[in-house]
Structure formats: C-alpha cells, structure tokens
Tab-separated table of C-alpha atoms in Angstrom:
chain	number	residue	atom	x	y	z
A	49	UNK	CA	28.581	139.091	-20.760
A	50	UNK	CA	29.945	142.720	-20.222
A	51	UNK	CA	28.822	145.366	-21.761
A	52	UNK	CA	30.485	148.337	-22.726
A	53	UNK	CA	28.888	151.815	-21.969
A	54	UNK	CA	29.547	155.155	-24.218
A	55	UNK	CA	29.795	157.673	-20.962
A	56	UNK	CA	32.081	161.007	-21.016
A	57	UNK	CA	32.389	164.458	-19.213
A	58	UNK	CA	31.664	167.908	-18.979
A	59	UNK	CA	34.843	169.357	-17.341
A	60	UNK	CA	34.569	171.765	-14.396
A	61	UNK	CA	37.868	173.600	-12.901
A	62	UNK	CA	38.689	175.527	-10.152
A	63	UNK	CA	38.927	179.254	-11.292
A	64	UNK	CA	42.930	178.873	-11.349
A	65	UNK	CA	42.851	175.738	-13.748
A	66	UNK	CA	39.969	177.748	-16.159
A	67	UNK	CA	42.062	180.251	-16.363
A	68	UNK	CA	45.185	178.081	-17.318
A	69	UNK	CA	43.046	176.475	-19.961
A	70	UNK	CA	41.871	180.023	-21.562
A	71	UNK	CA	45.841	180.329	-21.854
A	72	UNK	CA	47.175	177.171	-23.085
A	73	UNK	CA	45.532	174.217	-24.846
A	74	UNK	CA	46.327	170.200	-23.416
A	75	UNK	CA	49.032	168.508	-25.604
A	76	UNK	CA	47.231	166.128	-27.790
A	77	UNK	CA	47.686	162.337	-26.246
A	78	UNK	CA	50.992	162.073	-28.618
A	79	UNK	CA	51.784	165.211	-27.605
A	80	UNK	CA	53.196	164.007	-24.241
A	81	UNK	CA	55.609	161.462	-22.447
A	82	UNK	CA	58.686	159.825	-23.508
A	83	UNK	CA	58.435	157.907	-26.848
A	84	UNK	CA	56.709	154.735	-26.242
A	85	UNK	CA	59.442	151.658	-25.393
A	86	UNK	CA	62.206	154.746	-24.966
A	87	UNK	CA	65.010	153.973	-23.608
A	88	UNK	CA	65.385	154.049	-19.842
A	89	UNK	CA	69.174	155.138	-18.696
A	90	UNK	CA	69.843	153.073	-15.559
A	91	UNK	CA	72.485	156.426	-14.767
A	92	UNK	CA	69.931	158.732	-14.240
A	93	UNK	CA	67.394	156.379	-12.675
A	94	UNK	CA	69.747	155.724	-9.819
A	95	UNK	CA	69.314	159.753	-8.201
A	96	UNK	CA	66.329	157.670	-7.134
A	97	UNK	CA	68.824	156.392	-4.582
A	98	UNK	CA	70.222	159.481	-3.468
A	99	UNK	CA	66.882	161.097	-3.048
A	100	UNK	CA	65.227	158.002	-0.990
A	101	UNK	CA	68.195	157.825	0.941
A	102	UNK	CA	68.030	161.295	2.324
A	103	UNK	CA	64.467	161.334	2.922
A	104	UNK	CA	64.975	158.856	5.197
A	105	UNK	CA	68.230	160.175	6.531
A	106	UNK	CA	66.366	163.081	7.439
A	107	UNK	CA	63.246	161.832	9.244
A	108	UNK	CA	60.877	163.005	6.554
A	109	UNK	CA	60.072	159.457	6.207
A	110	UNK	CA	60.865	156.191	8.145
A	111	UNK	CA	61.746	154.858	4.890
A	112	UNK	CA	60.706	153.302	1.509
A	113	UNK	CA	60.524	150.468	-0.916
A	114	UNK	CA	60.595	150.923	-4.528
A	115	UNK	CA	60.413	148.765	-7.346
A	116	UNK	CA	60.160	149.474	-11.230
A	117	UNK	CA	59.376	146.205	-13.079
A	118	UNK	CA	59.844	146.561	-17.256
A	119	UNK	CA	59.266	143.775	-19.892
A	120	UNK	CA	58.543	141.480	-17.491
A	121	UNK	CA	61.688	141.872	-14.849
A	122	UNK	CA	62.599	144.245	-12.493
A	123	UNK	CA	64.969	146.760	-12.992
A	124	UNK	CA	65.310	148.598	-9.580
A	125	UNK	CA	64.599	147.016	-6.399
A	126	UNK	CA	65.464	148.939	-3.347
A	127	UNK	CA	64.241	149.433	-0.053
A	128	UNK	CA	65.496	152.657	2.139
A	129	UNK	CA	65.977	153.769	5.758
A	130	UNK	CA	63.941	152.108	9.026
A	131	UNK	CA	60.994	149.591	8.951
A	132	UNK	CA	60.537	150.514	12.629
A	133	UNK	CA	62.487	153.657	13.390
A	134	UNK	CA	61.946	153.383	17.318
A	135	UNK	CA	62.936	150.212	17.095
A	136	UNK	CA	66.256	150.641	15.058
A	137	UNK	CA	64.697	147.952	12.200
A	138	UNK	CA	66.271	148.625	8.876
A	139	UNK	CA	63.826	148.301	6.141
A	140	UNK	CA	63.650	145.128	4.660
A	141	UNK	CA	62.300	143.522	1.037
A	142	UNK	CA	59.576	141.105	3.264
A	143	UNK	CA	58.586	144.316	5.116
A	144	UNK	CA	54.400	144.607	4.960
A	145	UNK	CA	53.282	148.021	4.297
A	146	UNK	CA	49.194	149.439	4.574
A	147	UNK	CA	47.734	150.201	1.201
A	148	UNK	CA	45.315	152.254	2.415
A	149	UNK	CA	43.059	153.550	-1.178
A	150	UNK	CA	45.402	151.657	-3.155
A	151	UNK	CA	42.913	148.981	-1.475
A	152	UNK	CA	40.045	150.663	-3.595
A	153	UNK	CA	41.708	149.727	-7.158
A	154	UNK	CA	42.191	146.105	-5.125
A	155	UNK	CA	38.528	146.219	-4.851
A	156	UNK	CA	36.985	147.598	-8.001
A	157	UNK	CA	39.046	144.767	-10.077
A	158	UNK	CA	37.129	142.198	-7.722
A	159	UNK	CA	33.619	143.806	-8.814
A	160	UNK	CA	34.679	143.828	-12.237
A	161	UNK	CA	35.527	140.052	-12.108
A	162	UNK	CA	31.630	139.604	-10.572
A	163	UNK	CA	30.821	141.794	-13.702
A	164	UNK	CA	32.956	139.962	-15.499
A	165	UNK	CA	30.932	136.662	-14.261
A	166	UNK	CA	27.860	138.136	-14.874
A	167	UNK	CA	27.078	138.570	-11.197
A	168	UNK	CA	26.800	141.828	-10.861
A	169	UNK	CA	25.710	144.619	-13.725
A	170	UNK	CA	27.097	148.642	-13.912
A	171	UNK	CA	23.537	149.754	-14.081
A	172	UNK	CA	22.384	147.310	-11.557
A	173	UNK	CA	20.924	149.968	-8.345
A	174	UNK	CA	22.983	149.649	-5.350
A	175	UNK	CA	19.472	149.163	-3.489
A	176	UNK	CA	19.417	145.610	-5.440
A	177	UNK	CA	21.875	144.287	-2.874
A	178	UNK	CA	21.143	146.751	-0.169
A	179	UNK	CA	17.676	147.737	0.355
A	180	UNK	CA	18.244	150.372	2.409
A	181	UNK	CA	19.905	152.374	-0.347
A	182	UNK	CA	15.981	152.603	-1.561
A	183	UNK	CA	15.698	155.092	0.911
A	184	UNK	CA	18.946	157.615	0.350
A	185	UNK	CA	17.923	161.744	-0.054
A	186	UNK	CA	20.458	164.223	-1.170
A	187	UNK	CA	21.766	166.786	1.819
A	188	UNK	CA	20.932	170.044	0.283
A	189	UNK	CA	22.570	173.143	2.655
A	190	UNK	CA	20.553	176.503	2.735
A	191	UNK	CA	20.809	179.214	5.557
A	192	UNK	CA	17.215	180.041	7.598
A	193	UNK	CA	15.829	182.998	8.033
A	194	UNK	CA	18.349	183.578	11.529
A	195	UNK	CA	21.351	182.805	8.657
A	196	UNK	CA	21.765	179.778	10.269
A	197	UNK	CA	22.894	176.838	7.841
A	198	UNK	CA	20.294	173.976	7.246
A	199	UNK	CA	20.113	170.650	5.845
A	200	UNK	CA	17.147	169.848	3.439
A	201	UNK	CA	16.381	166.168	2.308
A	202	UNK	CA	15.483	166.076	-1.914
A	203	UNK	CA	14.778	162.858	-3.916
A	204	UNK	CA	16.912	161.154	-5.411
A	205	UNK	CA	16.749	161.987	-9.641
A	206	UNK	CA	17.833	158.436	-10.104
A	207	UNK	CA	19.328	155.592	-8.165
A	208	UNK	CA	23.007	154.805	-6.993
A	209	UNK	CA	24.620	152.471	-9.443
A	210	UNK	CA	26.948	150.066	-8.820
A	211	UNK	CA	28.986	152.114	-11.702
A	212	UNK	CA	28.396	155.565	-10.089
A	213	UNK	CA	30.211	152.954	-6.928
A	214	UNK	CA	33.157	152.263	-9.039
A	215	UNK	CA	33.622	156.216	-10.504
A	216	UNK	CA	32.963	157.986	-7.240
A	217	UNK	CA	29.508	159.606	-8.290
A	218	UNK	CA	27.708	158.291	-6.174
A	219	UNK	CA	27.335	161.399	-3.999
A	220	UNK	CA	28.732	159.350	-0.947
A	221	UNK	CA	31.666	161.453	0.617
A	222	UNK	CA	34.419	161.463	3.350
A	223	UNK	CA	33.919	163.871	6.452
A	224	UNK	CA	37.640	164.265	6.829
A	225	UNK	CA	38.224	166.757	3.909
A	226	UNK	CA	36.084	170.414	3.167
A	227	UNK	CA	33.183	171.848	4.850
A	228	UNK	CA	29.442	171.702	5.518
A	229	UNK	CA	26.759	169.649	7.109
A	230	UNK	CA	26.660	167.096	4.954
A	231	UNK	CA	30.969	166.545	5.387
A	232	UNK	CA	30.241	166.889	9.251
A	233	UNK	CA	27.790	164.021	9.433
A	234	UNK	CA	30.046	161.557	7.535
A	235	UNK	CA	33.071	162.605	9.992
A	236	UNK	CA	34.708	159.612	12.043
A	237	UNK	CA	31.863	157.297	10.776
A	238	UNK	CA	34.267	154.648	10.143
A	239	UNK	CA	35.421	154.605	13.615
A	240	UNK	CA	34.364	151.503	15.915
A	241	UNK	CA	33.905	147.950	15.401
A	242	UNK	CA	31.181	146.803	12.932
A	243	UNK	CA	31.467	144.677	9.992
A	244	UNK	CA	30.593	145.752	5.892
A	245	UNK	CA	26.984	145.347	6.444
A	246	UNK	CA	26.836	146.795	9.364
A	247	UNK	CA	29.233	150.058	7.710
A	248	UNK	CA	26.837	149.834	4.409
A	249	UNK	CA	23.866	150.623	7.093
A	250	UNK	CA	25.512	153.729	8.330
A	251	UNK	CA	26.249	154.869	5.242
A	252	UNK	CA	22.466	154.355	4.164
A	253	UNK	CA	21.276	156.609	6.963
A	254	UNK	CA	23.237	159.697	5.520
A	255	UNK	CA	22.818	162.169	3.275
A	256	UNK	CA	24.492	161.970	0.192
A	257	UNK	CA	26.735	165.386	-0.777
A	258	UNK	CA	24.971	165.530	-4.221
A	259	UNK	CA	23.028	163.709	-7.049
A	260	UNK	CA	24.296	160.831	-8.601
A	261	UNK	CA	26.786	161.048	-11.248
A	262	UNK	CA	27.104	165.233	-11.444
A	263	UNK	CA	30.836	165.160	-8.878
A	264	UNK	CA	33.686	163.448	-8.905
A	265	UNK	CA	33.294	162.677	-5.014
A	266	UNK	CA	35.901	161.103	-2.709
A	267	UNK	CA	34.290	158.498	-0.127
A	268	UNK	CA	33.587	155.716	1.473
A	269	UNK	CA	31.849	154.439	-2.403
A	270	UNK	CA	34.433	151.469	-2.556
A	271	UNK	CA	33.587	150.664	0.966
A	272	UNK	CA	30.064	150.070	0.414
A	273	UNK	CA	31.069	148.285	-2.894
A	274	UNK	CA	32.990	146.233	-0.737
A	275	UNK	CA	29.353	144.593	0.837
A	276	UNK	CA	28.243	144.742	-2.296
A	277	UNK	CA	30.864	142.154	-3.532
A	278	UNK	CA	29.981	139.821	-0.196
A	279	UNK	CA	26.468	140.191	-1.240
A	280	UNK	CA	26.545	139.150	-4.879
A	281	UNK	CA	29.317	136.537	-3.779
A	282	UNK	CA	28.533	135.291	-0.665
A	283	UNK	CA	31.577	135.279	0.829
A	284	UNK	CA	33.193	137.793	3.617
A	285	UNK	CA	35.054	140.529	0.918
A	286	UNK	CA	38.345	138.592	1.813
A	287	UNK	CA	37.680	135.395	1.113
A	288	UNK	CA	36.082	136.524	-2.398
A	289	UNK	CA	39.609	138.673	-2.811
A	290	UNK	CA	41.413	135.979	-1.604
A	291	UNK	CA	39.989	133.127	-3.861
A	292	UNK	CA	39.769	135.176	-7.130
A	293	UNK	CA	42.211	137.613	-7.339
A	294	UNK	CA	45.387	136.783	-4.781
A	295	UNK	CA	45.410	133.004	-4.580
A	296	UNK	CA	45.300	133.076	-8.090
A	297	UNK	CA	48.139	135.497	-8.448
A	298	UNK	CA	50.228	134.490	-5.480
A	299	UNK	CA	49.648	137.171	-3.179
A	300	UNK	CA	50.285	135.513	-0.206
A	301	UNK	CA	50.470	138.702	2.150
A	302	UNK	CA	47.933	141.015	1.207
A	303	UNK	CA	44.991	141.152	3.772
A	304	UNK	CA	42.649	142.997	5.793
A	305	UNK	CA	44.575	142.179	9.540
A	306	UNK	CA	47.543	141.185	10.437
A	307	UNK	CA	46.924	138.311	13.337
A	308	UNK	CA	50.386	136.135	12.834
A	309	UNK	CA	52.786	137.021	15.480
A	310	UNK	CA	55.831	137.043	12.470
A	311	UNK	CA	53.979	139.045	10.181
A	312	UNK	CA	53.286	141.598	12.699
A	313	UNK	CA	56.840	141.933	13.244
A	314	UNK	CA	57.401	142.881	10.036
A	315	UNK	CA	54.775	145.876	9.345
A	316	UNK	CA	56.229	149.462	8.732
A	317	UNK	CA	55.751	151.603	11.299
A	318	UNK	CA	55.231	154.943	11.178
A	319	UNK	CA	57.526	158.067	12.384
A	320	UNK	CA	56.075	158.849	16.152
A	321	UNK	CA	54.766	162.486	14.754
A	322	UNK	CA	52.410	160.863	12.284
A	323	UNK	CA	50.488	158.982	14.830
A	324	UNK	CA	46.878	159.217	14.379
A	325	UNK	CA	43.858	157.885	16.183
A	326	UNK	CA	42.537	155.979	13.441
A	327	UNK	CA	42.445	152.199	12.694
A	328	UNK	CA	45.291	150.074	11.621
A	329	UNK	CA	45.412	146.462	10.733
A	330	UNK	CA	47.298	145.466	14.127
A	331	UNK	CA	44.008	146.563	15.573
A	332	UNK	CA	41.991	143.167	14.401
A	333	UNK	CA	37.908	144.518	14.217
A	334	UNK	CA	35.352	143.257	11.815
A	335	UNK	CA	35.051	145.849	9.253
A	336	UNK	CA	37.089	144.511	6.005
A	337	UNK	CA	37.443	148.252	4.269
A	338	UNK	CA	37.279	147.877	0.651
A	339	UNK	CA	38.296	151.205	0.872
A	340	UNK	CA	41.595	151.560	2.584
A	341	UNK	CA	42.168	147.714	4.983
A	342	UNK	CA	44.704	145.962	2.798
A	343	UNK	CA	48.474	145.594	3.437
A	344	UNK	CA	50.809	144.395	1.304
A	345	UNK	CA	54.261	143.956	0.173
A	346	UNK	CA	56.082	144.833	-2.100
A	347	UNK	CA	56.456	141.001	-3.843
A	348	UNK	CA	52.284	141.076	-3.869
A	349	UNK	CA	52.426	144.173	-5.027
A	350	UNK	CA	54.605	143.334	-8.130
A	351	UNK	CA	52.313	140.170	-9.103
A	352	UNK	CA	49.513	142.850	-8.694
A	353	UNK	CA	51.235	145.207	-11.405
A	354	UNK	CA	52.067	142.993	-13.539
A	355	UNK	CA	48.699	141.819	-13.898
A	356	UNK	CA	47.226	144.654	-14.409
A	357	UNK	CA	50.413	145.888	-17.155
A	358	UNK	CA	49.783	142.633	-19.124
A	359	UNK	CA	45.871	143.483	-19.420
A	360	UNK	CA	43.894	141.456	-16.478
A	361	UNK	CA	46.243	138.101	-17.121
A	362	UNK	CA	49.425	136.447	-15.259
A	363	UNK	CA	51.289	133.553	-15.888
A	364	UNK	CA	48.360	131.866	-18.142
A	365	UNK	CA	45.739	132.651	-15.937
A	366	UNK	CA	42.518	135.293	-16.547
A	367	UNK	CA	41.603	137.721	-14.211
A	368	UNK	CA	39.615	140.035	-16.088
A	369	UNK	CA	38.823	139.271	-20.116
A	370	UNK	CA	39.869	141.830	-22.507
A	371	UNK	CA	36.621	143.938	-22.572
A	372	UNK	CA	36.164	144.310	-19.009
A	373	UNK	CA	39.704	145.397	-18.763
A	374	UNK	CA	39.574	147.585	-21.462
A	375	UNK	CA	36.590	149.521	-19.943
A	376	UNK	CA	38.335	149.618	-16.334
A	377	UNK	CA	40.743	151.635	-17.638
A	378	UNK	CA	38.816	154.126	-20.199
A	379	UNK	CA	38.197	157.185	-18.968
A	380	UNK	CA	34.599	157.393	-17.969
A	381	UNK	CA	34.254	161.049	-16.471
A	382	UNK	CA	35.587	162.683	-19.592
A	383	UNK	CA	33.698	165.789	-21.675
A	384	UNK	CA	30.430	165.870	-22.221
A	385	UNK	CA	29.339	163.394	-19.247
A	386	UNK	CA	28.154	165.665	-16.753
A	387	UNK	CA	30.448	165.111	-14.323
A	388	UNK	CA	31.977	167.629	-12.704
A	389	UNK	CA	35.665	167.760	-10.660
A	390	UNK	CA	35.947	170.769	-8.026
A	391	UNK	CA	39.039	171.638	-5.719
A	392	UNK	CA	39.189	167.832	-4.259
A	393	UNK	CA	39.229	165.959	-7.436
A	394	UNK	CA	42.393	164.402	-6.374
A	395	UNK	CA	43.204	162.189	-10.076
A	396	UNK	CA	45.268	165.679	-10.563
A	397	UNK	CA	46.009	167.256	-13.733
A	398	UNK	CA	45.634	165.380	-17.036
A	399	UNK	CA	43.989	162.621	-15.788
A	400	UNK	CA	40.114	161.158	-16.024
A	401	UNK	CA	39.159	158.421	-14.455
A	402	UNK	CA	37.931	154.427	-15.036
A	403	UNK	CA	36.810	152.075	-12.612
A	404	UNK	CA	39.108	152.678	-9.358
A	405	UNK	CA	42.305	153.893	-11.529
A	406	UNK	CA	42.895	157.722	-12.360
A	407	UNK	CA	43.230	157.404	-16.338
A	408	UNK	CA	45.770	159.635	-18.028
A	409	UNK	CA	43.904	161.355	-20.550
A	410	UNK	CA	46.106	164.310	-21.729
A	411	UNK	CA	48.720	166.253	-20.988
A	412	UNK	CA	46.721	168.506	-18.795
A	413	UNK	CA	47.468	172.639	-17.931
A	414	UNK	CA	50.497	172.959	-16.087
A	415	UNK	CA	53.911	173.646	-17.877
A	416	UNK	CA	55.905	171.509	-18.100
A	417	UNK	CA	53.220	168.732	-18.139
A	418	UNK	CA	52.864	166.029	-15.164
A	419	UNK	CA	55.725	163.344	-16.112
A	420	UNK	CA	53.852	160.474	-17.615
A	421	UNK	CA	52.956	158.480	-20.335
A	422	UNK	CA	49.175	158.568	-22.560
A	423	UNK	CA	47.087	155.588	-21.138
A	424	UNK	CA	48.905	155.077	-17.611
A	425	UNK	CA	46.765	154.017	-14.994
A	426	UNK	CA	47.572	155.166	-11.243
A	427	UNK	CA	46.884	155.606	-7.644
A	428	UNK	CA	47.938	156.307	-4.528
A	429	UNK	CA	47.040	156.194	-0.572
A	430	UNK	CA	47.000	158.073	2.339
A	431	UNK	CA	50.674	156.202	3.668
A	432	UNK	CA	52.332	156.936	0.768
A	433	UNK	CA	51.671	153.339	-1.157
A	434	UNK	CA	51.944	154.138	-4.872
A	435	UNK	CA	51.123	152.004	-8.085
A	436	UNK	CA	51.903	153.346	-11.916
A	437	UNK	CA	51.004	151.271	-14.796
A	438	UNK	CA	52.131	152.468	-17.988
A	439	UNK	CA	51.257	150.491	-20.976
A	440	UNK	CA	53.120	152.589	-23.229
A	441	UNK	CA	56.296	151.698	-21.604
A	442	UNK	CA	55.554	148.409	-20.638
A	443	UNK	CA	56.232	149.395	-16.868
A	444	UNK	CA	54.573	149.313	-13.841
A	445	UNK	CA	56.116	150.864	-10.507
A	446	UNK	CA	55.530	150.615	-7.218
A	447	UNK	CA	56.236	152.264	-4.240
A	448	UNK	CA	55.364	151.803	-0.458
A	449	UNK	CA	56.033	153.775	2.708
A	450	UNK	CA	54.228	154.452	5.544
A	451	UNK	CA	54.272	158.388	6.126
A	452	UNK	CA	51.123	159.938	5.890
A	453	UNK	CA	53.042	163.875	5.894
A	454	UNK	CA	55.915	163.302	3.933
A	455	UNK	CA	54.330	160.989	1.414
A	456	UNK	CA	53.097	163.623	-1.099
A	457	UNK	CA	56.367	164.635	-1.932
A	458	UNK	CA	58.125	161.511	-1.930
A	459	UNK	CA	55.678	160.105	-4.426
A	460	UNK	CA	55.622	163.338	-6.926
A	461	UNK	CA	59.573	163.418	-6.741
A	462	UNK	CA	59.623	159.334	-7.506
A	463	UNK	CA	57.889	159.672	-10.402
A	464	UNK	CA	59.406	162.809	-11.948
A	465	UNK	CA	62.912	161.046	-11.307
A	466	UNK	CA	62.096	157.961	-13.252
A	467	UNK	CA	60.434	159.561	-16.629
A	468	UNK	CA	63.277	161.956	-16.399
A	469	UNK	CA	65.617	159.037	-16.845
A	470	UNK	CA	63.362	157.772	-20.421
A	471	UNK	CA	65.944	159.332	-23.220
A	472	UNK	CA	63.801	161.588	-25.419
C-alpha cells in the first residue's frame, strides 16, 4: 500500500526574489489563472500560428509541433517549419522528437507504479538496491592555507532516499551548470558507453553537492532512479517502461534508441548551430537515461497527457491509483520542509515541486503573475519538449521541437499565448 507523507518547505530566494517578496505578497491559489473551465476563444489561440510560423521562418528554430488537447479532444494540432532543415523535410505529425528531462517525469511515474505495487518504498535508502550508495560523503569546498580551494569528504546525516531520488534532494548534481569542485567532478560523466549500473557506479564514486534533502538540486537523481527501477523490477528500464506504462497506453514510439531505418528518417533534426557533442538516440549505446534518453511523438505524447490530466487512468485502464497520484503531484518542497531553492531552481516562479512534475503552488512574485492555472503540473527539456497539465482546465498541452537555443522562448511565448486566449 502507499503511504502518504506530511513533508513541506522552508523557502530560500535569491536576493532579487526576497526582495520582491518584502514588496508584494503571492496571490492566494484563487487568486490566479483564468476561471476554472473558462472559456477558451479559438480567435486568439490561433496567434499561436503566426508566432510558430515565424520562428521557424526565421531560423530561430527548425520548427515545432503543438498540440492542446481539452475535454478529451484536441483542439489545435499543428506542426511548423522543417523536420530536417538541411534536408528541406517539412515537419510532419509522425515526426519523432527527443524528450530529453521530460524523460524524468516518464520515469518517476514508473517508480511510483513500483511504489504503487509495493515494490519499492519513499523511505526505502537508495543503498537497498545499490550498495555502493552505503558509501556516498558530501563534497564540502574550503580554501587552504595557500587560498587554494579544497574538497573535504563529511558523513552523510542520513541516507539517500528513493524520495529525496524523485524530489531532487538527493545532493546528486549536473557538472554542466555553476561552479566548484564538486560541479567539476560530475562534468561530462555521462559521456561514453556504459549501461545504468554501470552509470549508478560512477555516480556512487562522487561527491554529493550537499546533504540530503536541504537543495532543490538538478542531476543525474532520475538517472540513478532509473537502475533503481531495473533493480526492484528486474527488467532493463525499457522493458519495465515499455510493459507498464506505454504498451498499456499505446505509446508505440517512445524509446531510448532509435534502430529502425524508417523511424530514423523521421527524427527532428536540429539547426546546424546547435550541434553539440553530446549523445543522441541515433547514437545506439547501452546507457537507457532515465534522465533525458526518450523520444517521442507527439501522438505518444498526447496518450501520455491525457493520462496524467484524467488522474493516472486511460481508456479503463490504471496506471497509478488515486493516492499515489495524488501525492505525485502535491507539492513536497513547500514551507517549512527544509528545503532550500538557490539561483538554479529551475520549477521557476510560483511553483513547488512533486515527484518529477514542477507543482504550481501560487501565483509567485513577478507582476503580472506566470500565466497558469492553481494545481498544473509541468516540465520541460533541454530541446524544447514541453508538457502542461492543468486540471483546472481540463487541458493538457504539448509541445516538441528540437532547438536547444531558441527553445526557452518558444516555450514561455506558447504558453502565455494560450492562457491569454481563456476569456476572464
């Protein structure tokens, strides 16, 4: 059985959002949003076309596919600009995209359905299902008497849970983002060709970048839940994926690599100046990253949000039950849990967060607030793939691209375009 736990937060801002907060309180949760079932005006929601359109037109991204699915149907369904732009490919609706950390909400619903099982446990130690973990110090930095910076090794207070996994306490990081020794010895560890035990070993030999549930802490925590799941399961992280959660829900395209000739053909590519030396799924290895390996399209991707919209069910069958669900998306990192959220704690303003979804909690500092609804779930990944589940509305949308530099502000425009077009 699952059992719900009572956590919350202790809020800490960066010195510009403190002072925002001295000046102006957060909307209550009804303070916020468009009225809940408001109408939607189909007028306005189209300058979603014009906008897409001339981000593509423009080479700020190859292009895009959107779709916004209410009550059940979809209401916009377009896709924009080139699949392959070197190619001359227009986009098309079949086209498979990279999820990139849209793969880590993938993943934390497939621990919650162990949980769910009863094979796994919140408060169970990661070290339960890999030893090694036993062993993990916190990196604490300190100069030496030369002002040189140094590394020192502490105890851990307590051990990494398999919930601190889930809410990105766990102290385990990513080296690509901020400074230090601790950031430099994570940096390209996810480069090379080694499978989820193999990663979950390298990650064991680190430092962690602080104790256990006191930061909100981007890393590679979903990755080493991934081995986790293959543990507890024992199955490869796709197969248990596969079998639970997209057989069941008729995802026929999401997957780590893409190895058929035909699908290959049809994977967005990106613009030529956001190349990167970094791994891709045309690039078969072993390592199944529970953190970032999926692709997808955009017809997964609606089965996916509609799941997830009608409370962990589809078409008659159970992915999640209702408590599990519920406690996936309650905030978890909220006031008076100890958690803190520095300059990276990339949920954004107004948001907590529940297991692998940023949680809208309020309507945060800025003025006017974030566009949104009270109780949406989100996230988003380095390519520009985009999910937004809002209960409220009874709406999901999604959105996939593949531009890593001009994804930001294609994703912040999308969604301040469609709550604009929710009459007040």
């Amino acid at each position: 059985m699952f059992a719900l736990k009572r956590v919350s937060l202790r809020r800490i801002m960066t010195p510009l959002a403190v002072m925002l907060a001295c000046l102006i309180a957060p909307l209550p949760a009804a303070g916020f949003g468009p009225p809940p079932n408001a109408p939607l005006s189909m007028e306005k929601l189209s300058r979603l076309d014009d906008f897409l359109t001339e981000q593509s037109a423009a080479g700020k991204i190859p292009g895009a596919a959107l779709l916004i699915q209410r009550h059940g149907k979809p209401i916009y369904f377009k896709c924009f600009g080139k699949r392959d732009v070197e190619a001359n490919i227009d986009m098309t609706a079949d086209t498979i995209f990279p999820l990139h950390s849209v793969t880590k909400t993938v993943t934390s619903v497939a621990a919650m359905i162990l949980i769910d099982r009863g094979k796994i446990a919140l408060d169970d130690p990661v070290s339960k299902y890999i030893p090694s973990f036993a062993n993990m110090k916190v990196g604490v930095e300190r100069k030496d008497e030369s002002g040189r910076p140094v590394l020192d090794l502490v105890p851990l207070v307590r051990p990494v849970t398999i919930e601190d996994l889930l809410l990105h306490t766990s102290g385990i990081t990513y080296g690509f983002y901020g400074a230090g020794l601790v950031k430099a010895a994570y940096d390209g560890i996810y480069l090379g060709d080694f499978d989820n035990a193999e990663f979950a070993e390298r990650i064991a030999k680190l430092p962690l970048a602080e104790q256990p549930r006191t930061l909100w802490d981007y890393g590679h925590s979903i990755d080493v839940l991934g081995r986790v799941i293959e543990v507890a399961s024992g199955q490869s992280l796709y197969e248990f994926e596969k079998t639970a959660l997209f057989e069941p829900l008729g995802m026929t395209t999401t997957k780590y690599f893409l190895t058929d000739p035909p699908e290959r053909a049809r994977y967005a590519r990106r613009l030529r100046s956001d190349e990167r030396v970094e791994r891709n799924p045309l690039d078969v290895t072993r390592w199944e990253s529970g953190g970032g390996g999926l692709v997808s399209t955009v017809a997964d991707m609606a089965r996916y949000g509609q799941m997830l919209l009608n409370g962990g069910t589809l078409d008659g069958k159970t992915i999640l039950g209702p408590k599990t669900f519920k406690a996936m998306t309650t905030d978890h990192i909220g006031p008076g849990s100890g958690v803190a959220r520095n300059f990276f704690y990339y949920p954004g303003d107004g948001f907590g967060f529940g297991y692998g979804f940023g949680i809208r909690t309020d309507a945060g500092n800025a003025v006017p607030p974030p566009p949104g609804s009270p109780g949406e779930i989100k996230w988003d990944g380095a390519s520009g793939a985009y999910i937004v589940v809002d209960p409220a509305q009874d709406m999901f949308f999604v959105l996939l691209l593949n531009a890593p530099s001009g994804r930001w502000h294609v994703e912040v425009n999308v969604k301040k375009i469609v709550y604009d077009a929710f009459e007040k």
